[in-house]
Short mmCIF file of C-alpha atoms and ligand atoms in Angstrom, two decimals:
data_model
loop_
_atom_site.label_atom_id
_atom_site.label_comp_id
_atom_site.label_asym_id
_atom_site.label_seq_id
_atom_site.Cartn_x
_atom_site.Cartn_y
_atom_site.Cartn_z
CA UNK A 24 25.73 -11.92 9.67
CA UNK A 25 23.30 -9.29 8.35
CA UNK A 26 23.51 -8.58 4.67
CA UNK A 27 25.18 -5.20 4.13
CA UNK A 28 22.90 -2.31 3.31
CA UNK A 29 24.99 -1.35 0.29
CA UNK A 30 24.53 -4.72 -1.39
CA UNK A 31 20.75 -4.46 -0.97
CA UNK A 32 20.76 -0.90 -2.29
CA UNK A 33 22.73 -2.05 -5.30
CA UNK A 34 19.85 -4.36 -6.12
CA UNK A 35 17.05 -1.77 -5.73
CA UNK A 36 15.57 -1.32 -9.15
CA UNK A 37 14.39 2.18 -9.93
CA UNK A 38 12.09 3.05 -12.83
CA UNK A 39 13.22 5.22 -15.72
CA UNK A 40 10.94 8.04 -14.57
CA UNK A 41 7.99 7.16 -16.81
CA UNK A 42 4.86 7.14 -14.63
CA UNK A 43 2.53 4.15 -14.31
CA UNK A 44 -0.50 6.41 -14.76
CA UNK A 45 -1.24 9.97 -15.77
CA UNK A 46 -3.81 12.39 -14.34
CA UNK A 47 -6.24 11.34 -17.08
CA UNK A 48 -6.28 7.77 -15.75
CA UNK A 49 -7.72 8.84 -12.38
CA UNK A 50 -11.43 8.94 -11.56
CA UNK A 51 -12.80 12.33 -10.47
CA UNK A 52 -11.50 13.29 -7.00
CA UNK A 53 -14.99 13.31 -5.48
CA UNK A 54 -17.29 11.07 -3.50
CA UNK A 55 -19.38 8.64 -5.57
CA UNK A 56 -22.95 8.99 -4.35
CA UNK A 57 -26.32 8.12 -5.89
CA UNK A 58 -24.79 7.08 -9.22
CA UNK A 59 -22.50 10.08 -9.77
CA UNK A 60 -19.41 11.90 -8.52
CA UNK A 61 -20.19 14.71 -6.04
CA UNK A 62 -17.86 17.16 -4.29
CA UNK A 63 -17.42 16.87 -0.54
CA UNK A 64 -19.41 19.21 1.69
CA UNK A 65 -16.37 20.55 3.58
CA UNK A 66 -14.25 21.39 0.52
CA UNK A 67 -11.23 20.01 2.40
CA UNK A 68 -8.97 17.41 0.80
CA UNK A 69 -6.57 14.67 1.89
CA UNK A 70 -3.21 13.96 0.24
CA UNK A 71 -2.46 10.67 -1.46
CA UNK A 72 1.30 10.03 -1.57
CA UNK A 73 3.53 8.00 -3.91
CA UNK A 74 5.34 5.48 -1.61
CA UNK A 75 8.29 5.19 -4.00
CA UNK A 76 9.45 8.75 -3.34
CA UNK A 77 7.04 10.32 -0.82
CA UNK A 78 5.75 12.92 -3.30
CA UNK A 79 2.13 14.06 -3.57
CA UNK A 80 0.28 11.91 -6.07
CA UNK A 81 -3.40 12.95 -5.81
CA UNK A 82 -5.95 14.52 -3.47
CA UNK A 83 -9.38 13.26 -2.48
CA UNK A 84 -12.17 14.84 -0.44
CA UNK A 85 -11.91 14.68 3.34
CA UNK A 86 -15.42 13.38 3.92
CA UNK A 87 -17.68 14.51 6.74
CA UNK A 88 -20.60 12.98 8.61
CA UNK A 89 -22.87 15.01 6.31
CA UNK A 90 -21.30 13.36 3.24
CA UNK A 91 -21.89 9.95 4.83
CA UNK A 92 -25.52 10.82 5.59
CA UNK A 93 -26.17 11.77 1.94
CA UNK A 94 -24.63 8.51 0.74
CA UNK A 95 -26.61 6.48 3.27
CA UNK A 96 -29.82 8.22 2.18
CA UNK A 97 -29.07 7.21 -1.43
CA UNK A 98 -28.39 3.61 -0.36
CA UNK A 99 -31.62 3.53 1.68
CA UNK A 100 -33.62 4.87 -1.29
CA UNK A 101 -32.15 2.18 -3.57
CA UNK A 102 -32.50 -0.80 -1.25
CA UNK A 103 -36.12 -1.79 -1.84
CA UNK A 104 -35.79 -2.07 -5.62
CA UNK A 105 -32.37 -3.77 -5.59
CA UNK A 106 -33.41 -6.06 -2.73
CA UNK A 107 -36.43 -7.29 -4.72
CA UNK A 108 -34.41 -8.28 -7.81
CA UNK A 109 -34.19 -12.04 -8.30
CA UNK A 110 -30.77 -13.70 -8.02
CA UNK A 111 -30.53 -14.17 -11.80
CA UNK A 112 -30.84 -10.43 -12.34
CA UNK A 113 -28.19 -9.58 -9.75
CA UNK A 114 -25.97 -12.33 -11.10
CA UNK A 115 -26.09 -10.82 -14.58
CA UNK A 116 -25.08 -7.42 -13.19
CA UNK A 117 -22.17 -8.97 -11.28
CA UNK A 118 -20.99 -10.77 -14.41
CA UNK A 119 -21.08 -7.47 -16.30
CA UNK A 120 -19.05 -5.86 -13.51
CA UNK A 121 -16.52 -8.72 -13.74
CA UNK A 122 -16.27 -8.19 -17.51
CA UNK A 123 -15.78 -4.44 -17.08
CA UNK A 124 -13.05 -4.89 -14.46
CA UNK A 125 -11.36 -7.46 -16.69
CA UNK A 126 -11.45 -5.09 -19.68
CA UNK A 127 -9.66 -2.47 -17.56
CA UNK A 128 -7.45 -4.92 -15.67
CA UNK A 129 -4.11 -3.46 -16.69
CA UNK A 130 -5.20 0.14 -16.01
CA UNK A 131 -6.50 -0.85 -12.56
CA UNK A 132 -3.31 -2.78 -11.77
CA UNK A 133 -1.11 0.14 -12.76
CA UNK A 134 -3.18 2.55 -10.69
CA UNK A 135 -3.04 0.21 -7.69
CA UNK A 136 0.74 -0.05 -7.99
CA UNK A 137 1.10 3.72 -8.40
CA UNK A 138 -0.90 4.35 -5.22
CA UNK A 139 0.47 1.56 -3.01
CA UNK A 140 3.97 0.95 -4.47
CA UNK A 141 3.04 -2.72 -4.96
CA UNK A 142 4.95 -4.70 -7.56
CA UNK A 143 2.89 -5.08 -10.72
CA UNK A 144 2.82 -8.86 -10.26
CA UNK A 145 0.88 -8.32 -7.01
CA UNK A 146 -1.52 -5.72 -8.44
CA UNK A 147 -2.26 -7.88 -11.47
CA UNK A 148 -3.04 -10.80 -9.19
CA UNK A 149 -5.29 -8.53 -7.06
CA UNK A 150 -7.29 -7.51 -10.14
CA UNK A 151 -7.56 -11.09 -11.44
CA UNK A 152 -8.80 -12.22 -8.01
CA UNK A 153 -11.28 -9.33 -7.96
CA UNK A 154 -12.72 -10.47 -11.29
CA UNK A 155 -13.01 -14.04 -10.05
CA UNK A 156 -14.67 -12.94 -6.79
CA UNK A 157 -17.41 -11.20 -8.79
CA UNK A 158 -17.82 -14.26 -11.00
CA UNK A 159 -17.99 -16.62 -8.03
CA UNK A 160 -20.59 -14.49 -6.23
CA UNK A 161 -22.57 -14.12 -9.47
CA UNK A 162 -22.89 -17.91 -9.61
CA UNK A 163 -23.18 -18.60 -5.89
CA UNK A 164 -26.11 -16.26 -5.28
CA UNK A 165 -28.17 -18.28 -7.77
CA UNK A 166 -27.33 -21.58 -6.11
CA UNK A 167 -28.03 -20.45 -2.55
CA UNK A 168 -31.09 -22.14 -1.07
CA UNK A 169 -32.67 -22.44 2.36
CA UNK A 170 -34.12 -25.44 4.19
CA UNK A 171 -37.05 -27.03 2.36
CA UNK A 172 -40.44 -25.88 3.59
CA UNK A 173 -42.49 -28.32 5.65
CA UNK A 174 -44.85 -28.85 8.58
CA UNK A 175 -42.97 -28.85 11.89
CA UNK A 176 -46.00 -27.89 14.04
CA UNK A 177 -49.23 -29.73 13.12
CA UNK A 178 -51.11 -27.96 10.30
CA UNK A 179 -48.52 -25.20 10.14
CA UNK A 180 -46.31 -24.85 7.07
CA UNK A 181 -42.91 -23.32 7.77
CA UNK A 182 -41.09 -21.46 5.00
CA UNK A 183 -37.60 -19.98 5.36
CA UNK A 184 -37.08 -16.83 3.33
CA UNK A 185 -33.60 -15.47 2.73
CA UNK A 186 -33.55 -11.68 2.68
CA UNK A 187 -30.93 -8.98 2.25
CA UNK A 188 -29.96 -7.08 5.41
CA UNK A 189 -30.55 -3.68 3.80
CA UNK A 190 -27.68 -1.17 3.77
CA UNK A 191 -24.15 -2.31 4.61
CA UNK A 192 -21.34 0.08 5.57
CA UNK A 193 -17.90 -1.04 4.40
CA UNK A 194 -14.49 0.14 5.64
CA UNK A 195 -11.38 -1.13 3.81
CA UNK A 196 -7.60 -1.15 4.44
CA UNK A 197 -4.65 -0.02 2.33
CA UNK A 198 -2.86 -3.32 1.77
CA UNK A 199 -5.19 -4.67 -0.95
CA UNK A 200 -7.38 -1.64 -1.64
CA UNK A 201 -9.32 -2.96 -4.63
CA UNK A 202 -9.36 -6.64 -3.66
CA UNK A 203 -10.53 -6.06 -0.07
CA UNK A 204 -13.24 -3.72 -1.40
CA UNK A 205 -14.38 -6.40 -3.86
CA UNK A 206 -14.36 -9.12 -1.19
CA UNK A 207 -17.09 -7.02 0.47
CA UNK A 208 -18.91 -5.46 -2.50
CA UNK A 209 -19.43 -8.70 -4.46
CA UNK A 210 -21.24 -10.76 -1.78
CA UNK A 211 -23.00 -7.71 -0.36
CA UNK A 212 -24.56 -6.82 -3.73
CA UNK A 213 -25.10 -10.50 -4.62
CA UNK A 214 -27.15 -10.92 -1.44
CA UNK A 215 -29.33 -7.96 -2.47
CA UNK A 216 -27.97 -5.23 -0.20
CA UNK A 217 -26.92 -1.71 -1.08
CA UNK A 218 -23.76 -0.24 0.42
CA UNK A 219 -21.60 2.75 1.30
CA UNK A 220 -17.85 2.14 1.23
CA UNK A 221 -15.05 4.12 2.85
CA UNK A 222 -11.64 3.23 1.39
CA UNK A 223 -8.42 3.73 3.33
CA UNK A 224 -7.39 7.38 3.33
CA UNK A 225 -4.01 6.29 1.95
CA UNK A 226 -5.30 4.25 -0.99
CA UNK A 227 -8.69 5.45 -2.28
CA UNK A 228 -7.83 5.65 -5.99
CA UNK A 229 -8.74 2.20 -7.35
CA UNK A 230 -12.00 2.21 -5.38
CA UNK A 231 -12.99 5.52 -7.01
CA UNK A 232 -11.85 4.18 -10.40
CA UNK A 233 -13.95 1.05 -9.86
CA UNK A 234 -16.97 3.27 -9.09
CA UNK A 235 -16.38 5.20 -12.31
CA UNK A 236 -16.03 1.99 -14.34
CA UNK A 237 -19.23 0.36 -13.07
CA UNK A 238 -21.38 3.48 -12.68
CA UNK A 239 -23.57 2.61 -15.69
CA UNK A 240 -23.99 -1.04 -14.62
CA UNK A 241 -25.68 -0.47 -11.26
CA UNK A 242 -28.84 1.45 -10.37
CA UNK A 243 -28.05 4.78 -8.67
CA UNK A 244 -27.55 4.47 -4.91
CA UNK A 245 -26.78 0.74 -4.85
CA UNK A 246 -23.04 1.36 -4.47
CA UNK A 247 -21.61 4.54 -2.94
CA UNK A 248 -18.11 5.66 -1.94
CA UNK A 249 -17.24 8.34 0.62
CA UNK A 250 -13.52 9.08 1.09
CA UNK A 251 -12.10 10.37 4.35
CA UNK A 252 -10.51 9.38 7.62
CA UNK A 253 -11.44 6.46 9.84
CA UNK A 254 -12.94 8.05 12.93
CA UNK A 255 -15.04 10.61 10.99
CA UNK A 256 -16.32 8.69 7.96
CA UNK A 257 -15.86 5.11 9.20
CA UNK A 258 -17.14 6.11 12.63
CA UNK A 259 -20.30 7.66 11.17
CA UNK A 260 -20.94 4.55 9.08
CA UNK A 261 -20.56 2.37 12.17
CA UNK A 262 -22.99 4.41 14.28
CA UNK A 263 -25.48 5.36 11.54
CA UNK A 264 -29.03 4.34 12.48
CA UNK A 265 -29.98 3.53 8.86
CA UNK A 266 -27.07 1.15 8.31
CA UNK A 267 -27.89 -2.48 9.06
CA UNK A 268 -24.39 -3.93 9.18
CA UNK A 269 -20.85 -2.56 9.31
CA UNK A 270 -18.10 -4.65 7.69
CA UNK A 271 -14.48 -3.68 8.29
CA UNK A 272 -11.17 -5.10 7.18
CA UNK A 273 -8.36 -3.48 9.13
CA UNK A 274 -6.41 -3.50 12.35
CA UNK A 275 -7.62 -4.75 15.72
CA UNK A 276 -7.82 -1.18 17.06
CA UNK A 277 -10.12 -0.08 14.23
CA UNK A 278 -12.20 -3.23 14.73
CA UNK A 279 -12.72 -2.39 18.39
CA UNK A 280 -13.65 1.22 17.55
CA UNK A 281 -16.18 0.08 14.95
CA UNK A 282 -17.71 -2.54 17.25
CA UNK A 283 -18.08 0.09 19.99
CA UNK A 284 -19.64 2.65 17.63
CA UNK A 285 -22.03 0.01 16.27
CA UNK A 286 -23.24 -1.07 19.69
CA UNK A 287 -25.81 1.69 20.24
CA UNK A 288 -27.82 0.66 17.19
CA UNK A 289 -27.05 -3.06 17.73
CA UNK A 290 -26.30 -3.39 14.04
CA UNK A 291 -24.49 -6.48 12.85
CA UNK A 292 -20.69 -6.25 12.81
CA UNK A 293 -18.37 -8.13 10.45
CA UNK A 294 -14.64 -7.85 11.24
CA UNK A 295 -11.60 -9.11 9.34
CA UNK A 296 -8.66 -7.97 11.46
CA UNK A 297 -4.96 -8.55 11.86
CA UNK A 298 -2.92 -11.74 11.99
CA UNK A 299 0.45 -13.14 12.99
CA UNK A 300 0.47 -16.49 11.29
CA UNK A 301 2.66 -19.21 12.80
CA UNK A 302 4.43 -21.57 10.40
CA UNK A 303 5.26 -24.77 12.31
CA UNK A 304 8.08 -26.68 10.65
CA UNK A 305 8.65 -30.18 12.05
CA UNK A 306 11.86 -32.16 11.85
CA UNK A 307 10.38 -34.41 9.15
CA UNK A 308 9.25 -31.53 6.89
CA UNK A 309 10.48 -30.91 3.37
CA UNK A 310 12.58 -27.93 4.48
CA UNK A 311 13.43 -26.68 1.01
CA UNK A 312 9.76 -26.73 -0.02
CA UNK A 313 8.75 -24.88 3.15
CA UNK A 314 11.35 -22.17 2.54
CA UNK A 315 10.36 -21.84 -1.11
CA UNK A 316 6.72 -21.51 -0.13
CA UNK A 317 7.60 -18.82 2.43
CA UNK A 318 9.29 -16.79 -0.29
CA UNK A 319 5.73 -16.05 -1.38
CA UNK A 320 3.75 -16.57 1.83
CA UNK A 321 6.02 -14.47 4.03
CA UNK A 322 6.83 -11.66 1.64
CA UNK A 323 3.95 -11.31 -0.85
CA UNK A 324 2.84 -7.68 -1.07
CA UNK A 325 6.09 -6.81 0.76
CA UNK A 326 4.76 -8.66 3.82
CA UNK A 327 1.80 -6.28 4.16
CA UNK A 328 -0.54 -9.25 4.29
CA UNK A 329 -2.79 -10.31 7.14
CA UNK A 330 -2.22 -14.03 6.44
CA UNK A 331 1.54 -13.74 5.88
CA UNK A 332 3.56 -16.66 7.22
CA UNK A 333 5.70 -14.35 9.32
CA UNK A 334 6.36 -16.35 12.49
CA UNK A 335 8.30 -19.57 11.93
CA UNK A 336 8.45 -22.13 14.74
CA UNK A 337 10.98 -24.73 13.62
CA UNK A 338 12.15 -27.90 15.39
CA UNK A 339 15.56 -27.21 16.95
CA UNK A 340 17.17 -30.19 15.21
CA UNK A 341 16.58 -28.71 11.72
CA UNK A 342 16.58 -24.99 12.53
CA UNK A 343 19.99 -24.23 11.06
CA UNK A 344 19.29 -26.09 7.84
CA UNK A 345 15.88 -24.45 7.45
CA UNK A 346 17.25 -20.94 8.05
CA UNK A 347 19.88 -21.63 5.39
CA UNK A 348 17.13 -22.47 2.87
CA UNK A 349 15.06 -19.43 3.86
CA UNK A 350 17.96 -16.98 3.70
CA UNK A 351 18.85 -18.43 0.29
CA UNK A 352 15.34 -17.59 -0.90
CA UNK A 353 15.25 -14.11 0.61
CA UNK A 354 18.69 -13.06 -0.70
CA UNK A 355 17.51 -13.37 -4.28
CA UNK A 356 14.46 -11.09 -4.04
CA UNK A 357 14.19 -8.35 -6.65
CA UNK A 358 13.37 -5.17 -4.71
CA UNK A 359 12.27 -2.07 -6.57
CA UNK A 360 9.69 0.38 -7.77
CA UNK A 361 6.70 -0.98 -9.68
CA UNK A 362 7.87 1.06 -12.69
CA UNK A 363 11.12 -0.92 -12.77
CA UNK A 364 9.67 -3.93 -14.55
CA UNK A 365 7.64 -7.08 -14.17
CA UNK A 366 10.34 -8.96 -12.22
CA UNK A 367 10.10 -6.71 -9.14
CA UNK A 368 8.87 -8.83 -6.20
CA UNK A 369 9.19 -6.46 -3.22
CA UNK A 370 8.15 -2.80 -3.27
CA UNK A 371 8.22 0.00 -0.72
CA UNK A 372 5.93 0.03 2.30
CA UNK A 373 2.76 2.02 1.83
CA UNK A 374 3.47 5.17 3.84
CA UNK A 375 6.08 6.97 5.92
CA UNK A 376 4.12 6.23 9.10
CA UNK A 377 4.05 2.50 8.34
CA UNK A 378 7.73 2.52 7.29
CA UNK A 379 8.64 4.06 10.65
CA UNK A 380 6.50 1.51 12.46
CA UNK A 381 8.23 -1.43 10.73
CA UNK A 382 11.76 -0.04 11.12
CA UNK A 383 10.95 0.67 14.77
CA UNK A 384 10.25 -3.05 15.27
CA UNK A 385 13.57 -3.91 13.58
CA UNK A 386 15.54 -1.46 15.73
CA UNK A 387 13.96 -2.70 18.96
CA UNK A 388 14.56 -6.33 17.94
CA UNK A 389 18.26 -5.57 17.32
CA UNK A 390 18.52 -3.80 20.66
CA UNK A 391 16.99 -6.89 22.32
CA UNK A 392 19.68 -9.16 20.84
CA UNK A 393 17.71 -10.58 17.93
CA UNK A 394 19.95 -11.19 14.91
CA UNK A 395 19.13 -10.49 11.25
CA UNK A 396 20.29 -13.46 9.16
CA UNK A 397 19.52 -11.32 6.14
CA UNK A 398 18.26 -7.73 5.76
CA UNK A 399 17.18 -6.14 9.04
CA UNK A 400 17.43 -2.53 7.95
CA UNK A 401 15.66 0.26 6.14
CA UNK A 402 17.07 1.01 2.71
CA UNK A 403 18.42 4.54 2.42
CA UNK A 404 17.26 6.72 -0.45
CA UNK A 405 13.90 7.86 -1.71
CA UNK A 406 10.79 5.90 -0.77
CA UNK A 407 9.73 3.65 2.07
CA UNK A 408 11.87 0.57 1.31
CA UNK A 409 12.76 -2.02 3.96
CA UNK A 410 15.17 -4.86 3.14
CA UNK A 411 13.54 -8.33 3.08
CA UNK A 412 14.48 -9.72 6.46
CA UNK A 413 14.83 -12.99 8.37
CA UNK A 414 15.23 -12.54 12.13
CA UNK A 415 16.84 -15.41 14.08
CA UNK A 416 17.85 -16.04 17.71
CA UNK A 417 14.34 -14.87 18.59
CA UNK A 418 13.56 -15.68 22.22
CA UNK A 419 10.11 -16.91 23.24
CA UNK A 420 7.79 -13.94 23.83
CA UNK A 421 9.93 -11.41 21.89
CA UNK A 422 7.99 -8.40 20.63
CA UNK A 423 8.92 -9.07 16.98
CA UNK A 424 7.43 -12.58 17.21
CA UNK A 425 4.34 -11.47 19.09
CA UNK A 426 3.08 -8.36 17.28
CA UNK A 427 1.97 -7.87 13.70
CA UNK A 428 4.92 -6.11 11.98
CA UNK A 429 3.21 -6.10 8.54
CA UNK A 430 6.40 -5.73 6.52
CA UNK A 431 8.91 -8.01 4.73
CA UNK A 432 10.04 -9.58 8.00
CA UNK A 433 9.90 -13.25 9.05
CA UNK A 434 10.98 -14.30 12.55
CA UNK A 435 12.35 -17.75 13.38
CA UNK A 436 11.91 -19.37 16.81
CA UNK A 437 12.80 -22.95 17.69
CA UNK A 438 10.91 -25.61 19.67
CA UNK A 439 11.81 -28.92 21.23
CA UNK A 440 8.60 -30.95 21.02
CA UNK A 441 5.18 -30.94 19.40
CA UNK A 442 3.26 -29.88 22.53
CA UNK A 443 5.48 -26.81 22.91
CA UNK A 444 5.04 -25.96 19.22
CA UNK A 445 1.25 -26.11 19.46
CA UNK A 446 1.01 -24.16 22.69
CA UNK A 447 3.37 -21.43 21.44
CA UNK A 448 1.57 -21.20 18.09
CA UNK A 449 -1.71 -20.70 19.92
CA UNK A 450 -0.29 -18.22 22.42
CA UNK A 451 -1.19 -15.16 20.38
CA UNK A 452 -4.23 -12.90 20.54
CA UNK A 453 -4.65 -13.43 16.77
CA UNK A 454 -6.41 -16.36 15.14
CA UNK A 455 -6.45 -15.75 11.40
CA UNK A 456 -4.22 -18.40 9.83
CA UNK A 457 -1.40 -20.89 10.47
CA UNK A 458 0.48 -23.64 8.69
CA UNK A 459 2.00 -26.98 9.57
CA UNK A 460 4.89 -28.53 7.68
CA UNK A 461 5.37 -32.28 8.10
CA UNK A 462 5.67 -35.42 5.98
CA UNK A 463 3.89 -37.40 8.72
CA UNK A 464 0.34 -37.73 7.40
CA UNK A 465 -1.19 -38.59 10.79
CA UNK A 466 0.32 -35.45 12.30
CA UNK A 467 -0.82 -33.43 9.28
CA UNK A 468 -4.40 -34.60 9.81
CA UNK A 469 -4.45 -34.29 13.58
CA UNK A 470 -2.66 -31.01 14.21
CA UNK A 471 -5.09 -28.58 12.52
CA UNK A 472 -7.71 -29.59 15.13
CA UNK A 473 -5.44 -28.28 17.85
CA UNK A 474 -4.67 -24.94 16.24
CA UNK A 475 -6.95 -22.00 16.99
CA UNK A 476 -6.94 -20.32 13.58
CA UNK A 477 -9.62 -19.77 10.92
CA UNK A 478 -7.43 -21.23 8.16
CA UNK A 479 -4.81 -23.93 8.67
CA UNK A 480 -2.68 -25.09 5.77
CA UNK A 481 -0.71 -28.36 5.77
CA UNK A 482 2.44 -28.22 3.64
CA UNK A 483 1.29 -24.93 2.10
CA UNK A 484 0.70 -21.34 3.20
CA UNK A 485 -1.33 -18.43 1.81
CA UNK A 486 -3.06 -20.41 -0.91
CA UNK A 487 -6.61 -19.04 -1.19
CA UNK A 488 -9.64 -20.28 -3.12
CA UNK A 489 -12.67 -18.07 -3.67
CA UNK A 490 -14.95 -21.05 -2.93
CA UNK A 491 -13.54 -21.29 0.61
CA UNK A 492 -14.15 -18.90 3.55
CA UNK A 493 -11.52 -16.50 4.87
CA UNK A 494 -12.22 -15.63 8.47
CA UNK A 495 -10.38 -15.29 11.72
CA UNK A 496 -10.90 -16.42 15.31
CA UNK A 497 -10.10 -14.58 18.55
CA UNK A 498 -8.55 -11.12 18.04
CA UNK A 499 -8.63 -11.52 14.27
CA UNK A 500 -12.36 -10.84 14.36
CA UNK A 501 -15.49 -12.59 13.20
CA UNK A 502 -17.42 -12.74 9.96
CA UNK A 503 -16.59 -14.66 6.80
CA UNK A 504 -15.24 -13.25 3.53
CA UNK A 505 -15.41 -15.26 0.28
CA UNK A 506 -17.43 -18.46 -0.33
CA UNK A 507 -21.13 -19.03 0.26
CA UNK A 508 -20.52 -18.31 3.94
CA UNK A 509 -20.05 -14.62 3.06
CA UNK A 510 -23.47 -14.67 1.38
CA UNK A 511 -24.85 -16.12 4.59
CA UNK A 512 -23.25 -13.36 6.65
CA UNK A 513 -24.66 -10.63 4.39
CA UNK A 514 -28.23 -11.93 4.43
CA UNK A 515 -30.80 -12.87 7.02
CA UNK A 516 -33.28 -15.72 7.23
CA UNK A 517 -36.92 -15.20 8.12
CA UNK A 518 -39.30 -17.89 9.27
CA UNK A 519 -42.78 -17.49 7.80
CA UNK A 520 -45.42 -19.89 9.16
CA UNK A 521 -48.81 -20.55 7.50
CA UNK A 522 -51.64 -22.16 9.45
CA UNK A 523 -53.42 -24.37 6.92
CA UNK A 524 -55.83 -26.57 8.93
CA UNK A 525 -59.24 -26.96 7.20
P1 LIG B 621 -6.45 0.35 9.79
O1 LIG B 621 -7.20 -0.29 10.86
O2 LIG B 621 -5.50 1.42 10.12
O3 LIG B 621 -7.44 0.97 8.72
C1 LIG B 621 -8.45 0.18 8.10
C2 LIG B 621 -9.61 1.06 7.80
O4 LIG B 621 -10.25 1.40 9.02
C3 LIG B 621 -9.23 2.38 7.12
O5 LIG B 621 -10.16 2.68 6.10
C4 LIG B 621 -9.32 3.36 8.26
O6 LIG B 621 -9.59 4.68 7.85
C5 LIG B 621 -10.48 2.79 9.06
N1 LIG B 621 -10.56 3.23 10.44
C6 LIG B 621 -9.55 3.59 11.27
N2 LIG B 621 -10.05 3.97 12.46
C7 LIG B 621 -11.39 3.86 12.39
C8 LIG B 621 -12.45 4.13 13.30
N3 LIG B 621 -12.23 4.60 14.52
N4 LIG B 621 -13.71 3.89 12.88
C9 LIG B 621 -13.95 3.41 11.66
N5 LIG B 621 -12.99 3.16 10.74
C10 LIG B 621 -11.72 3.38 11.11
O7 LIG B 621 -5.77 -0.84 8.99
P2 LIG B 621 -4.77 -0.69 7.77
O8 LIG B 621 -3.48 -0.22 8.37
O9 LIG B 621 -5.40 0.07 6.65
O10 LIG B 621 -4.66 -2.19 7.27
C11 LIG B 621 -3.80 -3.10 7.85
C12 LIG B 621 -4.54 -3.97 8.84
O11 LIG B 621 -5.60 -4.64 8.20
C13 LIG B 621 -3.64 -5.05 9.39
O12 LIG B 621 -3.86 -5.21 10.77
C14 LIG B 621 -4.09 -6.29 8.64
O13 LIG B 621 -3.81 -7.49 9.28
C15 LIG B 621 -5.54 -6.03 8.47
N6 LIG B 621 -6.08 -6.81 7.35
C16 LIG B 621 -6.86 -7.91 7.64
C17 LIG B 621 -7.37 -8.68 6.60
C18 LIG B 621 -8.23 -9.88 6.89
O14 LIG B 621 -8.81 -10.43 5.96
N7 LIG B 621 -8.33 -10.33 8.12
C19 LIG B 621 -7.10 -8.34 5.28
C20 LIG B 621 -6.31 -7.22 5.03
C21 LIG B 621 -5.82 -6.46 6.08
#
């Protein structure tokens, strides 16, 4: 039986009207180019909306190709000097950036929550992870080495040099605006590149604030921000002849568009795209622990999470018991505005368009006979709130279990044997992440080999470590974020050979 809408509404926590930020907390509403804020060439602006009530929150420039070209010229002019700095020098700058972000952590978290509607607990975690990403890259770039030099052809000494790529274009999504920007900026700068970043049109504010905070720490032109829409600003970055690599985190459609636009110049492409992570729960799993873990892994950031454990495949013999545990977890969520206190766990979705997308999936699932064990509806009233939902009686191949919903919605399918579980888990165009829940240690060791995903957790889900890579397979893209592998992706190796016969 679906939980009644009125009981969910009764639990929506609203703030007392005091804002998270004031106009004085925002960075200038301009592009950040060549070390300073500059107005856009068109004079046009884009609206940034508060997801808690749909009201206008801020405006930023609607960037043009000309704005991108100016930013790229600044990044090109800065690349030789920044690219020649030694790792120690870049590392010190990155540590200073980490310190600066940490000093302003609460202000950044509040701004992120104000722009995205995220609970403060999520924004604070985003900022803490951003700080740690800078610190990790500051250390890692000093430890990165190449193969030892040696003679591989007689009387010829081979040396491998690691070099920056040059200028990297970055396009980021709205779900973790600051953190996804930092996942790119930190390794890209650590590897000696300069960059031009386009934030999501819906959530540009913490990226601009970050630029303001670190402006005095970086040489002019090393880091630039141009706001605007995807096809115009992101498209120009992807096709620009002076950009050496384009790195995008976003949906599969945007990834395809970027890869196409990049193909004429044959620049490198780095894509972190969508996901639909299966959570395979075997009959011998600790069901309560799996459900408790999914409270976070399925619903963190209101389910707007590319690695979310949103597609449960549970053995038919324990399905009812598992659903009972999961519904018990989901019923106790605190849903509300970020201004309503630190206990809020689920906020509104980011925009009206996304809200309509998610509720569209729920309506079509209901029409197809899928049952909501809890939630399953929008929440009436101001803002883009959707009730935390568990969908059961989900037939194999159902749309809600196949496509990325990207909201607080977990689907539950059942399976009869291990082979079916593996083949159904793999039968998705995505390949970002998956998890396996079992107390059988042989199965726990063997099964990850058979799953076609860039990250596979055993008896866990959505636990990340900045030392480890985050990267998808198949339709989830290619290119590694985090870890030393990201430094590899954002640099190139050159073979220099010296003939030394005498
Ligand atoms: P989106 O694809 O709509 O937008 C992402 C960015 O791409 C935005 O800045 C947008 O303006 C830009 N863009 C759109 N069209 C473009 C084009 N033609 N050329 C260049 N740029 C273009 O994605 P979103 O809705 O902001 O974010 C949600 C998506 O991101 C989900 O699919 C999610 O799974 C994915 N995501 C993936 C990861 C990961 O690490 N794999 C992390 C976070 C989010």
